[in-house]
Amino acid sequence: MKRFPFQLDAEVPLYLAPMAGVSESPFRRLCRRFGADVVVTEFLSAEGIRRENEATISKLRFGPDERPIGVQIFGADAEAMGEAAAFVTDVFAPEFIDINFGCPVKKVVKRNGGSGCLKDLNLVETVIRAVSRNTSLPVTCKIRSGWNEEMRDPVTIALRCQDAGVQVLTLHPRTRTQMYTGSARWEEISAVVQALDIPVLGNGDIKTPHDALRMYRETGCAGVMIARGSFGQPWIFDQTRDLLDGLPMRPTPSVEDRFAVALDHARMAADYEPDRKGAAIEFRKHLGWYVKGLPASADLRKRLHAVNSLGEVEGIFAEYLASRERYGEEAFGSGEEGEPLETAEV
Ligand SMILES: Cc1cc2nc3c(=O)[nH]c(=O)nc-3n(C[C@H](O)[C@H](O)[C@H](O)COP(=O)(O)O)c2cc1C
């Protein structure tokens, strides 16, 4: 079996993916509680870290209940990446440092950061070696399948990353030019799993616990990383664990329980972010995800998307539950199955 370079309770770990604006401390804690075995911060600029930019440094904060955690950094300047890795190691001491070679956002790739590095595999190696030289922690990385269709070659990219010293590799099998269109090609995950000696995490298009189980079985990946499938349903990790363990899957929480989780999450977000209005505005997207697929939820969603303080949320949920009682659950339908996931363009 391919070994992970840090202590894990699970044989097949389930990761919460790094996601800018989503995988922040409160959501990471929540997902850990709901069975995520490992979490990763959103991607943080090496330049911002090395200059000790306040906004960047604040995103490095995490609590002991989030461990094991990886800090993800990005940048194409090997020296800056090395310095950032040293700083993160000394000051925050996460379980590992993850290098982002997957981000497709224009602002990032313009300077060859994120998936921009995939155009030049010598640069990929240089960056990995610089980070490894400057940290005592395991170094991992997350890649896409290539820059574009012509340069699509996940096995070669992954082998170069392994040669340069990464100890775990995640593949999101789309190219940069695909952004989030088309389907993730899971067969590329299988090919990389077979080619590498280190653990490979599969990522891409897991919307349900059954998808996660299927990815594990079809690709032989050492672990599974879930991003959009966790939106509004952090229990996806516990449910996936049940399936991996061959147990009946625990039920999806009732509407009341779902609201309780959303409120708990909102309280954590309010504690975390001192700017109350800013916290509420930032949190609106999560609220929308928690109520996605609920019957007669258009008005509910509209109201939640307009909150200016997290204190308003409890009352809005209570009114929804009261009107459901008034008009009867039948009129509301069961709403068990959520609508399909939106494709986030990030
Ligand atoms: C809102 C959002 C933010 C993201 N931010 C990051 C990031 O900071 N670092 C990263 O490596 N990938 C990032 N990604 C990509 C995801 O980690 C993941 O690779 C991608 O969404 C595919 O997985 P999924 O189909 O499970 O969503 C982001 C994705 C989304 C939807």
mmCIF file of C-alpha atoms and ligand atoms in Angstrom:
data_model
loop_
_atom_site.group_PDB
_atom_site.id
_atom_site.type_symbol
_atom_site.label_atom_id
_atom_site.label_comp_id
_atom_site.label_asym_id
_atom_site.label_seq_id
_atom_site.Cartn_x
_atom_site.Cartn_y
_atom_site.Cartn_z
ATOM 1 C CA MET A 1 0.000 0.000 0.000
ATOM 2 C CA LYS A 2 1.215 3.502 -0.794
ATOM 3 C CA ARG A 3 1.768 5.380 2.451
ATOM 4 C CA PHE A 4 0.641 8.875 3.356
ATOM 5 C CA PRO A 5 3.405 10.986 4.911
ATOM 6 C CA PHE A 6 1.399 11.921 8.041
ATOM 7 C CA GLN A 7 -0.735 10.149 10.635
ATOM 8 C CA LEU A 8 -4.226 9.203 9.445
ATOM 9 C CA ASP A 9 -7.036 7.243 11.080
ATOM 10 C CA ALA A 10 -8.604 6.166 7.799
ATOM 11 C CA GLU A 11 -7.059 3.828 5.272
ATOM 12 C CA VAL A 12 -8.754 5.655 2.401
ATOM 13 C CA PRO A 13 -8.830 9.308 3.471
ATOM 14 C CA LEU A 14 -11.552 11.692 2.393
ATOM 15 C CA TYR A 15 -10.273 15.209 1.770
ATOM 16 C CA LEU A 16 -12.134 18.492 1.740
ATOM 17 C CA ALA A 17 -10.683 20.241 -1.323
ATOM 18 C CA PRO A 18 -8.985 23.604 -1.205
ATOM 19 C CA MET A 19 -11.561 26.162 -2.340
ATOM 20 C CA ALA A 20 -11.082 29.907 -2.385
ATOM 21 C CA GLY A 21 -13.833 31.631 -0.402
ATOM 22 C CA VAL A 22 -15.304 28.314 0.754
ATOM 23 C CA SER A 23 -12.721 26.096 2.498
ATOM 24 C CA GLU A 24 -12.188 28.650 5.241
ATOM 25 C CA SER A 25 -11.668 27.771 8.869
ATOM 26 C CA PRO A 26 -15.373 27.474 9.894
ATOM 27 C CA PHE A 27 -16.257 25.236 6.944
ATOM 28 C CA ARG A 28 -13.128 23.150 7.414
ATOM 29 C CA ARG A 29 -14.021 22.566 11.071
ATOM 30 C CA LEU A 30 -17.554 21.641 10.129
ATOM 31 C CA CYS A 31 -16.398 19.166 7.488
ATOM 32 C CA ARG A 32 -13.916 17.598 9.911
ATOM 33 C CA ARG A 33 -16.839 17.090 12.296
ATOM 34 C CA PHE A 34 -18.817 15.458 9.487
ATOM 35 C CA GLY A 35 -16.091 12.996 8.649
ATOM 36 C CA ALA A 36 -13.581 14.718 6.375
ATOM 37 C CA ASP A 37 -10.267 13.078 7.304
ATOM 38 C CA VAL A 38 -8.065 15.845 5.934
ATOM 39 C CA VAL A 39 -8.705 19.472 5.012
ATOM 40 C CA VAL A 40 -6.716 21.934 2.934
ATOM 41 C CA THR A 41 -6.770 25.741 3.094
ATOM 42 C CA GLU A 42 -7.786 27.745 0.078
ATOM 43 C CA PHE A 43 -4.827 28.683 -2.132
ATOM 44 C CA LEU A 44 -2.687 31.455 -0.709
ATOM 45 C CA SER A 45 -0.238 33.600 -2.621
ATOM 46 C CA ALA A 46 3.416 32.938 -1.831
ATOM 47 C CA GLU A 47 4.109 36.631 -2.392
ATOM 48 C CA GLY A 48 1.395 37.580 0.088
ATOM 49 C CA ILE A 49 2.807 35.178 2.665
ATOM 50 C CA ARG A 50 6.389 36.271 2.250
ATOM 51 C CA ARG A 51 5.405 39.935 2.528
ATOM 52 C CA GLU A 52 3.295 39.003 5.537
ATOM 53 C CA ASN A 53 0.267 40.627 3.944
ATOM 54 C CA GLU A 54 -2.366 40.854 6.680
ATOM 55 C CA ALA A 55 -5.276 39.459 4.669
ATOM 56 C CA THR A 56 -3.192 36.489 3.495
ATOM 57 C CA ILE A 57 -1.788 35.733 6.939
ATOM 58 C CA SER A 58 -5.268 35.839 8.486
ATOM 59 C CA LYS A 59 -6.290 33.022 6.131
ATOM 60 C CA LEU A 60 -3.484 30.865 7.515
ATOM 61 C CA ARG A 61 -5.099 30.657 10.938
ATOM 62 C CA PHE A 62 -6.555 27.277 11.867
ATOM 63 C CA GLY A 63 -7.601 25.487 15.035
ATOM 64 C CA PRO A 64 -6.382 22.174 16.460
ATOM 65 C CA ASP A 65 -9.734 20.554 15.559
ATOM 66 C CA GLU A 66 -8.942 21.102 11.870
ATOM 67 C CA ARG A 67 -5.845 18.892 11.872
ATOM 68 C CA PRO A 68 -4.650 17.113 9.813
ATOM 69 C CA ILE A 69 -4.528 20.156 7.576
ATOM 70 C CA GLY A 70 -2.500 21.223 4.574
ATOM 71 C CA VAL A 71 -1.735 24.807 3.626
ATOM 72 C CA GLN A 72 -1.949 25.370 -0.103
ATOM 73 C CA ILE A 73 0.352 27.936 -1.694
ATOM 74 C CA PHE A 74 0.705 29.163 -5.260
ATOM 75 C CA GLY A 75 3.199 31.174 -7.278
ATOM 76 C CA ALA A 76 5.689 30.755 -10.095
ATOM 77 C CA ASP A 77 8.651 32.373 -8.355
ATOM 78 C CA ALA A 78 10.612 29.522 -6.803
ATOM 79 C CA GLU A 79 12.339 31.767 -4.297
ATOM 80 C CA ALA A 80 9.061 33.258 -3.067
ATOM 81 C CA MET A 81 7.526 29.789 -2.861
ATOM 82 C CA GLY A 82 10.483 28.576 -0.786
ATOM 83 C CA GLU A 83 10.275 31.539 1.571
ATOM 84 C CA ALA A 84 6.520 31.130 1.949
ATOM 85 C CA ALA A 85 6.973 27.431 2.748
ATOM 86 C CA ALA A 86 9.559 28.235 5.406
ATOM 87 C CA PHE A 87 7.291 30.848 6.995
ATOM 88 C CA VAL A 88 4.240 28.552 7.028
ATOM 89 C CA THR A 89 6.314 25.736 8.528
ATOM 90 C CA ASP A 90 7.807 27.863 11.308
ATOM 91 C CA VAL A 91 4.734 29.847 12.247
ATOM 92 C CA PHE A 92 1.774 27.554 11.562
ATOM 93 C CA ALA A 93 3.184 24.018 11.362
ATOM 94 C CA PRO A 94 0.411 22.309 9.383
ATOM 95 C CA GLU A 95 0.725 18.594 8.558
ATOM 96 C CA PHE A 96 1.803 19.346 4.987
ATOM 97 C CA ILE A 97 2.273 22.012 2.358
ATOM 98 C CA ASP A 98 0.347 21.648 -0.873
ATOM 99 C CA ILE A 99 1.387 23.379 -4.080
ATOM 100 C CA ASN A 100 -1.352 24.570 -6.392
ATOM 101 C CA PHE A 101 -0.683 23.724 -10.044
ATOM 102 C CA GLY A 102 -4.358 23.651 -10.919
ATOM 103 C CA CYS A 103 -5.898 27.081 -10.499
ATOM 104 C CA PRO A 104 -7.300 28.238 -13.857
ATOM 105 C CA VAL A 105 -8.139 31.842 -12.882
ATOM 106 C CA LYS A 106 -6.786 34.419 -15.347
ATOM 107 C CA LYS A 107 -5.286 36.703 -12.705
ATOM 108 C CA VAL A 108 -3.218 33.754 -11.391
ATOM 109 C CA VAL A 109 -2.163 32.016 -14.618
ATOM 110 C CA LYS A 110 -1.173 35.347 -16.189
ATOM 111 C CA ARG A 111 1.858 35.302 -13.905
ATOM 112 C CA ASN A 112 2.342 31.573 -14.522
ATOM 113 C CA GLY A 113 0.878 30.660 -11.127
ATOM 114 C CA GLY A 114 -1.563 27.772 -10.571
ATOM 115 C CA SER A 115 -2.166 25.797 -13.760
ATOM 116 C CA GLY A 116 -0.016 28.376 -15.617
ATOM 117 C CA CYS A 117 3.002 26.373 -14.381
ATOM 118 C CA LEU A 118 1.780 23.365 -16.388
ATOM 119 C CA LYS A 119 3.039 25.018 -19.584
ATOM 120 C CA ASP A 120 6.587 24.542 -18.337
ATOM 121 C CA LEU A 121 7.379 21.323 -16.479
ATOM 122 C CA ASN A 122 10.902 22.528 -15.652
ATOM 123 C CA LEU A 123 9.263 25.347 -13.734
ATOM 124 C CA VAL A 124 7.008 22.824 -11.948
ATOM 125 C CA GLU A 125 10.078 20.874 -10.833
ATOM 126 C CA THR A 126 11.982 23.992 -9.792
ATOM 127 C CA VAL A 127 9.074 25.195 -7.674
ATOM 128 C CA ILE A 128 8.633 21.806 -5.966
ATOM 129 C CA ARG A 129 12.341 21.528 -5.209
ATOM 130 C CA ALA A 130 12.465 25.077 -3.799
ATOM 131 C CA VAL A 131 9.509 24.381 -1.522
ATOM 132 C CA SER A 132 10.940 21.006 -0.394
ATOM 133 C CA ARG A 133 14.328 22.547 0.410
ATOM 134 C CA ASN A 134 12.687 25.103 2.668
ATOM 135 C CA THR A 135 10.409 22.925 4.749
ATOM 136 C CA SER A 136 10.711 19.889 6.954
ATOM 137 C CA LEU A 137 7.046 19.079 6.242
ATOM 138 C CA PRO A 138 5.784 16.735 3.531
ATOM 139 C CA VAL A 139 5.140 18.524 0.236
ATOM 140 C CA THR A 140 2.137 17.556 -1.882
ATOM 141 C CA CYS A 141 0.630 19.071 -5.009
ATOM 142 C CA LYS A 142 -2.593 19.389 -6.931
ATOM 143 C CA ILE A 143 -2.562 19.395 -10.715
ATOM 144 C CA ARG A 144 -4.879 19.495 -13.679
ATOM 145 C CA SER A 145 -4.346 17.217 -16.690
ATOM 146 C CA GLY A 146 -2.454 19.866 -18.616
ATOM 147 C CA TRP A 147 -2.666 23.403 -19.890
ATOM 148 C CA ASN A 148 -4.797 22.613 -22.947
ATOM 149 C CA GLU A 149 -5.793 19.612 -25.119
ATOM 150 C CA GLU A 150 -2.476 19.639 -27.058
ATOM 151 C CA MET A 151 -0.483 19.612 -23.838
ATOM 152 C CA ARG A 152 -2.794 17.151 -22.063
ATOM 153 C CA ASP A 153 -0.489 14.591 -20.441
ATOM 154 C CA PRO A 154 -1.332 13.965 -16.781
ATOM 155 C CA VAL A 155 1.007 10.965 -16.404
ATOM 156 C CA THR A 156 4.103 12.873 -17.547
ATOM 157 C CA ILE A 157 3.202 15.862 -15.382
ATOM 158 C CA ALA A 158 2.563 13.647 -12.360
ATOM 159 C CA LEU A 159 5.828 11.724 -12.839
ATOM 160 C CA ARG A 160 7.767 14.986 -12.979
ATOM 161 C CA CYS A 161 6.102 16.094 -9.735
ATOM 162 C CA GLN A 162 6.996 12.781 -8.095
ATOM 163 C CA ASP A 163 10.605 13.021 -9.326
ATOM 164 C CA ALA A 164 10.866 16.502 -7.856
ATOM 165 C CA GLY A 165 9.820 15.174 -4.458
ATOM 166 C CA VAL A 166 6.073 15.500 -3.835
ATOM 167 C CA GLN A 167 4.747 12.841 -1.499
ATOM 168 C CA VAL A 168 1.037 12.919 -2.412
ATOM 169 C CA LEU A 169 -0.494 14.124 -5.665
ATOM 170 C CA THR A 170 -4.084 15.126 -6.434
ATOM 171 C CA LEU A 171 -5.359 15.078 -9.990
ATOM 172 C CA HIS A 172 -8.368 17.064 -11.183
ATOM 173 C CA PRO A 173 -8.559 15.558 -14.664
ATOM 174 C CA ARG A 174 -9.507 18.587 -16.716
ATOM 175 C CA THR A 175 -7.210 20.971 -18.571
ATOM 176 C CA ARG A 176 -6.910 24.629 -17.719
ATOM 177 C CA THR A 177 -8.685 25.663 -20.896
ATOM 178 C CA GLN A 178 -11.615 23.430 -19.971
ATOM 179 C CA MET A 179 -12.043 25.379 -16.721
ATOM 180 C CA TYR A 180 -15.065 23.457 -15.331
ATOM 181 C CA THR A 181 -16.691 22.383 -18.588
ATOM 182 C CA GLY A 182 -17.041 18.812 -19.837
ATOM 183 C CA SER A 183 -16.547 15.902 -17.475
ATOM 184 C CA ALA A 184 -13.581 15.049 -15.320
ATOM 185 C CA ARG A 185 -11.833 12.120 -17.076
ATOM 186 C CA TRP A 186 -11.527 9.624 -14.259
ATOM 187 C CA GLU A 187 -9.598 7.220 -16.506
ATOM 188 C CA GLU A 188 -6.726 9.708 -16.268
ATOM 189 C CA ILE A 189 -6.781 9.267 -12.493
ATOM 190 C CA SER A 190 -6.415 5.474 -12.993
ATOM 191 C CA ALA A 191 -3.472 6.016 -15.337
ATOM 192 C CA VAL A 192 -1.691 8.278 -12.852
ATOM 193 C CA VAL A 193 -2.415 5.880 -9.968
ATOM 194 C CA GLN A 194 -0.738 3.121 -11.957
ATOM 195 C CA ALA A 195 2.259 5.212 -12.970
ATOM 196 C CA LEU A 196 3.169 6.669 -9.570
ATOM 197 C CA ASP A 197 4.716 5.172 -6.415
ATOM 198 C CA ILE A 198 3.147 7.795 -4.143
ATOM 199 C CA PRO A 199 -0.526 8.055 -3.058
ATOM 200 C CA VAL A 200 -2.741 9.706 -5.671
ATOM 201 C CA LEU A 201 -5.974 11.455 -4.706
ATOM 202 C CA GLY A 202 -8.836 11.500 -7.172
ATOM 203 C CA ASN A 203 -10.849 14.676 -7.614
ATOM 204 C CA GLY A 204 -13.565 15.923 -9.922
ATOM 205 C CA ASP A 205 -17.332 15.645 -10.303
ATOM 206 C CA ILE A 206 -18.133 13.854 -7.050
ATOM 207 C CA LYS A 207 -21.654 15.066 -6.336
ATOM 208 C CA THR A 208 -22.892 12.234 -4.135
ATOM 209 C CA PRO A 209 -21.405 9.635 -1.768
ATOM 210 C CA HIS A 210 -22.079 7.036 -4.470
ATOM 211 C CA ASP A 211 -19.921 9.003 -6.922
ATOM 212 C CA ALA A 212 -17.087 8.947 -4.371
ATOM 213 C CA LEU A 213 -17.352 5.194 -3.935
ATOM 214 C CA ARG A 214 -17.422 4.745 -7.702
ATOM 215 C CA MET A 215 -14.330 6.895 -8.145
ATOM 216 C CA TYR A 216 -12.462 4.873 -5.538
ATOM 217 C CA ARG A 217 -13.467 1.559 -7.140
ATOM 218 C CA GLU A 218 -12.930 2.606 -10.744
ATOM 219 C CA THR A 219 -9.597 4.401 -10.353
ATOM 220 C CA GLY A 220 -7.913 2.692 -7.392
ATOM 221 C CA CYS A 221 -7.072 6.127 -5.981
ATOM 222 C CA ALA A 222 -5.559 6.206 -2.480
ATOM 223 C CA GLY A 223 -8.072 8.801 -1.313
ATOM 224 C CA VAL A 224 -10.846 10.981 -2.583
ATOM 225 C CA MET A 225 -11.005 14.782 -2.605
ATOM 226 C CA ILE A 226 -14.407 16.460 -2.656
ATOM 227 C CA ALA A 227 -14.995 20.098 -3.569
ATOM 228 C CA ARG A 228 -18.410 21.264 -4.863
ATOM 229 C CA GLY A 229 -20.137 18.126 -3.602
ATOM 230 C CA SER A 230 -19.650 19.416 -0.055
ATOM 231 C CA PHE A 231 -21.580 22.648 -0.669
ATOM 232 C CA GLY A 232 -24.510 22.738 1.735
ATOM 233 C CA GLN A 233 -24.000 19.053 2.543
ATOM 234 C CA PRO A 234 -20.904 18.530 4.715
ATOM 235 C CA TRP A 235 -22.393 15.160 5.750
ATOM 236 C CA ILE A 236 -21.299 13.835 2.344
ATOM 237 C CA PHE A 237 -18.065 12.749 4.078
ATOM 238 C CA ASP A 238 -19.780 10.630 6.754
ATOM 239 C CA GLN A 239 -22.090 9.140 4.143
ATOM 240 C CA THR A 240 -19.145 8.306 1.878
ATOM 241 C CA ARG A 241 -17.340 6.680 4.785
ATOM 242 C CA ASP A 242 -20.385 4.452 5.379
ATOM 243 C CA LEU A 243 -20.302 3.286 1.765
ATOM 244 C CA LEU A 244 -16.534 2.690 1.817
ATOM 245 C CA ASP A 245 -17.008 0.638 4.991
ATOM 246 C CA GLY A 246 -19.729 -1.411 3.307
ATOM 247 C CA LEU A 247 -22.368 -0.104 5.736
ATOM 248 C CA PRO A 248 -25.836 1.208 4.949
ATOM 249 C CA MET A 249 -25.502 4.922 4.251
ATOM 250 C CA ARG A 250 -26.773 7.101 7.095
ATOM 251 C CA PRO A 251 -29.787 9.158 6.016
ATOM 252 C CA THR A 252 -29.510 12.689 4.691
ATOM 253 C CA PRO A 253 -30.476 15.078 7.518
ATOM 254 C CA SER A 254 -34.081 16.283 7.719
ATOM 255 C CA VAL A 255 -34.861 19.896 6.832
ATOM 256 C CA GLU A 256 -34.831 20.823 10.532
ATOM 257 C CA ASP A 257 -31.435 19.176 11.021
ATOM 258 C CA ARG A 258 -30.107 20.787 7.868
ATOM 259 C CA PHE A 259 -31.109 24.211 9.200
ATOM 260 C CA ALA A 260 -29.466 23.404 12.552
ATOM 261 C CA VAL A 261 -26.200 22.599 10.749
ATOM 262 C CA ALA A 262 -26.473 25.807 8.708
ATOM 263 C CA LEU A 263 -27.009 27.830 11.916
ATOM 264 C CA ASP A 264 -24.086 26.154 13.604
ATOM 265 C CA HIS A 265 -21.943 26.952 10.590
ATOM 266 C CA ALA A 266 -23.226 30.552 10.624
ATOM 267 C CA ARG A 267 -22.292 30.912 14.303
ATOM 268 C CA MET A 268 -18.790 29.650 13.611
ATOM 269 C CA ALA A 269 -18.485 32.074 10.690
ATOM 270 C CA ALA A 270 -19.689 34.973 12.868
ATOM 271 C CA ASP A 271 -17.143 34.100 15.565
ATOM 272 C CA TYR A 272 -14.397 33.853 12.991
ATOM 273 C CA GLU A 273 -15.045 37.089 11.095
ATOM 274 C CA PRO A 274 -15.063 40.264 13.218
ATOM 275 C CA ASP A 275 -16.847 42.321 10.521
ATOM 276 C CA ARG A 276 -20.457 41.211 11.137
ATOM 277 C CA LYS A 277 -21.992 42.542 7.951
ATOM 278 C CA GLY A 278 -19.069 41.257 5.886
ATOM 279 C CA ALA A 279 -19.442 37.827 7.498
ATOM 280 C CA ALA A 280 -23.159 37.727 6.615
ATOM 281 C CA ILE A 281 -22.598 38.778 3.017
ATOM 282 C CA GLU A 282 -19.824 36.221 2.596
ATOM 283 C CA PHE A 283 -22.046 33.572 4.152
ATOM 284 C CA ARG A 284 -25.009 34.115 1.799
ATOM 285 C CA LYS A 285 -23.645 31.593 -0.705
ATOM 286 C CA HIS A 286 -23.540 28.866 1.964
ATOM 287 C CA LEU A 287 -27.144 29.652 2.928
ATOM 288 C CA GLY A 288 -28.204 29.280 -0.689
ATOM 289 C CA TRP A 289 -26.467 25.897 -0.840
ATOM 290 C CA TYR A 290 -28.059 24.647 2.391
ATOM 291 C CA VAL A 291 -31.567 25.245 1.062
ATOM 292 C CA LYS A 292 -30.917 24.097 -2.490
ATOM 293 C CA GLY A 293 -33.464 21.546 -3.605
ATOM 294 C CA LEU A 294 -35.847 22.208 -0.713
ATOM 295 C CA PRO A 295 -39.462 22.435 -1.799
ATOM 296 C CA ALA A 296 -40.892 25.917 -2.332
ATOM 297 C CA SER A 297 -37.518 27.397 -1.554
ATOM 298 C CA ALA A 298 -37.350 30.218 -4.141
ATOM 299 C CA ASP A 299 -38.640 32.820 -1.691
ATOM 300 C CA LEU A 300 -36.556 31.355 1.120
ATOM 301 C CA ARG A 301 -33.446 31.578 -0.984
ATOM 302 C CA LYS A 302 -34.220 35.159 -2.015
ATOM 303 C CA ARG A 303 -34.540 36.214 1.606
ATOM 304 C CA LEU A 304 -31.369 34.397 2.644
ATOM 305 C CA HIS A 305 -29.435 36.005 -0.177
ATOM 306 C CA ALA A 306 -30.356 39.421 1.223
ATOM 307 C CA VAL A 307 -29.326 38.961 4.886
ATOM 308 C CA ASN A 308 -27.047 41.586 6.365
ATOM 309 C CA SER A 309 -26.525 39.881 9.702
ATOM 310 C CA LEU A 310 -26.353 36.231 10.585
ATOM 311 C CA GLY A 311 -28.863 36.855 13.390
ATOM 312 C CA GLU A 312 -31.582 37.208 10.716
ATOM 313 C CA VAL A 313 -31.121 33.653 9.507
ATOM 314 C CA GLU A 314 -32.714 31.879 12.461
ATOM 315 C CA GLY A 315 -35.973 33.830 12.033
ATOM 316 C CA ILE A 316 -36.114 33.137 8.290
ATOM 317 C CA PHE A 317 -35.636 29.406 8.859
ATOM 318 C CA ALA A 318 -38.299 29.408 11.616
ATOM 319 C CA GLU A 319 -40.812 31.094 9.284
ATOM 320 C CA TYR A 320 -40.136 28.580 6.532
ATOM 321 C CA LEU A 321 -40.667 25.666 8.933
ATOM 322 C CA ALA A 322 -43.850 27.254 10.311
ATOM 323 C CA SER A 323 -45.359 27.770 6.857
ATOM 324 C CA ARG A 324 -44.441 24.226 5.926
ATOM 325 C CA GLU A 325 -46.400 23.090 8.949
ATOM 326 C CA ARG A 326 -49.295 25.389 8.093
ATOM 327 C CA TYR A 327 -49.653 24.234 4.480
ATOM 328 C CA GLY A 328 -48.680 20.650 5.180
ATOM 329 C CA GLU A 329 -45.608 18.764 4.162
ATOM 330 C CA GLU A 330 -47.414 17.347 1.159
ATOM 331 C CA ALA A 331 -47.862 20.745 -0.440
ATOM 332 C CA PHE A 332 -44.145 21.231 0.094
ATOM 333 C CA GLY A 333 -43.146 17.833 -1.289
ATOM 334 C CA SER A 334 -40.302 15.805 0.123
ATOM 335 C CA GLY A 335 -37.479 17.755 -1.524
ATOM 336 C CA GLU A 336 -35.124 14.928 -0.618
ATOM 337 C CA GLU A 337 -32.976 15.096 -3.709
ATOM 338 C CA GLY A 338 -31.028 18.284 -4.265
ATOM 339 C CA GLU A 339 -30.869 19.958 -7.639
ATOM 340 C CA PRO A 340 -27.755 19.293 -9.673
ATOM 341 C CA LEU A 341 -24.678 21.207 -8.656
ATOM 342 C CA GLU A 342 -23.969 24.495 -10.308
ATOM 343 C CA THR A 343 -20.693 24.787 -12.131
ATOM 344 C CA ALA A 344 -18.682 27.365 -10.306
ATOM 345 C CA GLU A 345 -16.447 29.407 -12.601
ATOM 346 C CA VAL A 346 -13.411 29.907 -10.407
HETATM 347 C C1 LIG B 1 -15.364 27.924 -5.350
HETATM 348 C C2 LIG B 1 -14.153 27.118 -5.719
HETATM 349 C C3 LIG B 1 -12.887 27.535 -5.319
HETATM 350 C C4 LIG B 1 -11.755 26.767 -5.646
HETATM 351 N N1 LIG B 1 -10.538 27.154 -5.161
HETATM 352 C C5 LIG B 1 -9.469 26.321 -5.319
HETATM 353 C C6 LIG B 1 -8.232 26.582 -4.651
HETATM 354 O O1 LIG B 1 -8.072 27.572 -3.910
HETATM 355 N N2 LIG B 1 -7.211 25.705 -4.853
HETATM 356 C C7 LIG B 1 -7.349 24.576 -5.644
HETATM 357 O O2 LIG B 1 -6.396 23.795 -5.780
HETATM 358 N N3 LIG B 1 -8.501 24.315 -6.271
HETATM 359 C C8 LIG B 1 -9.564 25.142 -6.096
HETATM 360 N N4 LIG B 1 -10.770 24.816 -6.666
HETATM 361 C C9 LIG B 1 -10.882 23.550 -7.429
HETATM 362 C C10 LIG B 1 -11.380 22.422 -6.532
HETATM 363 O O3 LIG B 1 -10.475 22.156 -5.477
HETATM 364 C C11 LIG B 1 -11.600 21.124 -7.349
HETATM 365 O O4 LIG B 1 -10.380 20.734 -7.931
HETATM 366 C C12 LIG B 1 -12.630 21.290 -8.464
HETATM 367 O O5 LIG B 1 -13.751 22.037 -8.020
HETATM 368 C C13 LIG B 1 -13.115 19.919 -8.972
HETATM 369 O O6 LIG B 1 -13.669 19.155 -7.933
HETATM 370 P P1 LIG B 1 -15.275 18.997 -7.722
HETATM 371 O O7 LIG B 1 -15.826 18.481 -9.007
HETATM 372 O O8 LIG B 1 -15.406 18.048 -6.551
HETATM 373 O O9 LIG B 1 -15.819 20.370 -7.446
HETATM 374 C C14 LIG B 1 -11.889 25.581 -6.400
HETATM 375 C C15 LIG B 1 -13.148 25.181 -6.817
HETATM 376 C C16 LIG B 1 -14.284 25.918 -6.492
HETATM 377 C C17 LIG B 1 -15.632 25.443 -6.932
#
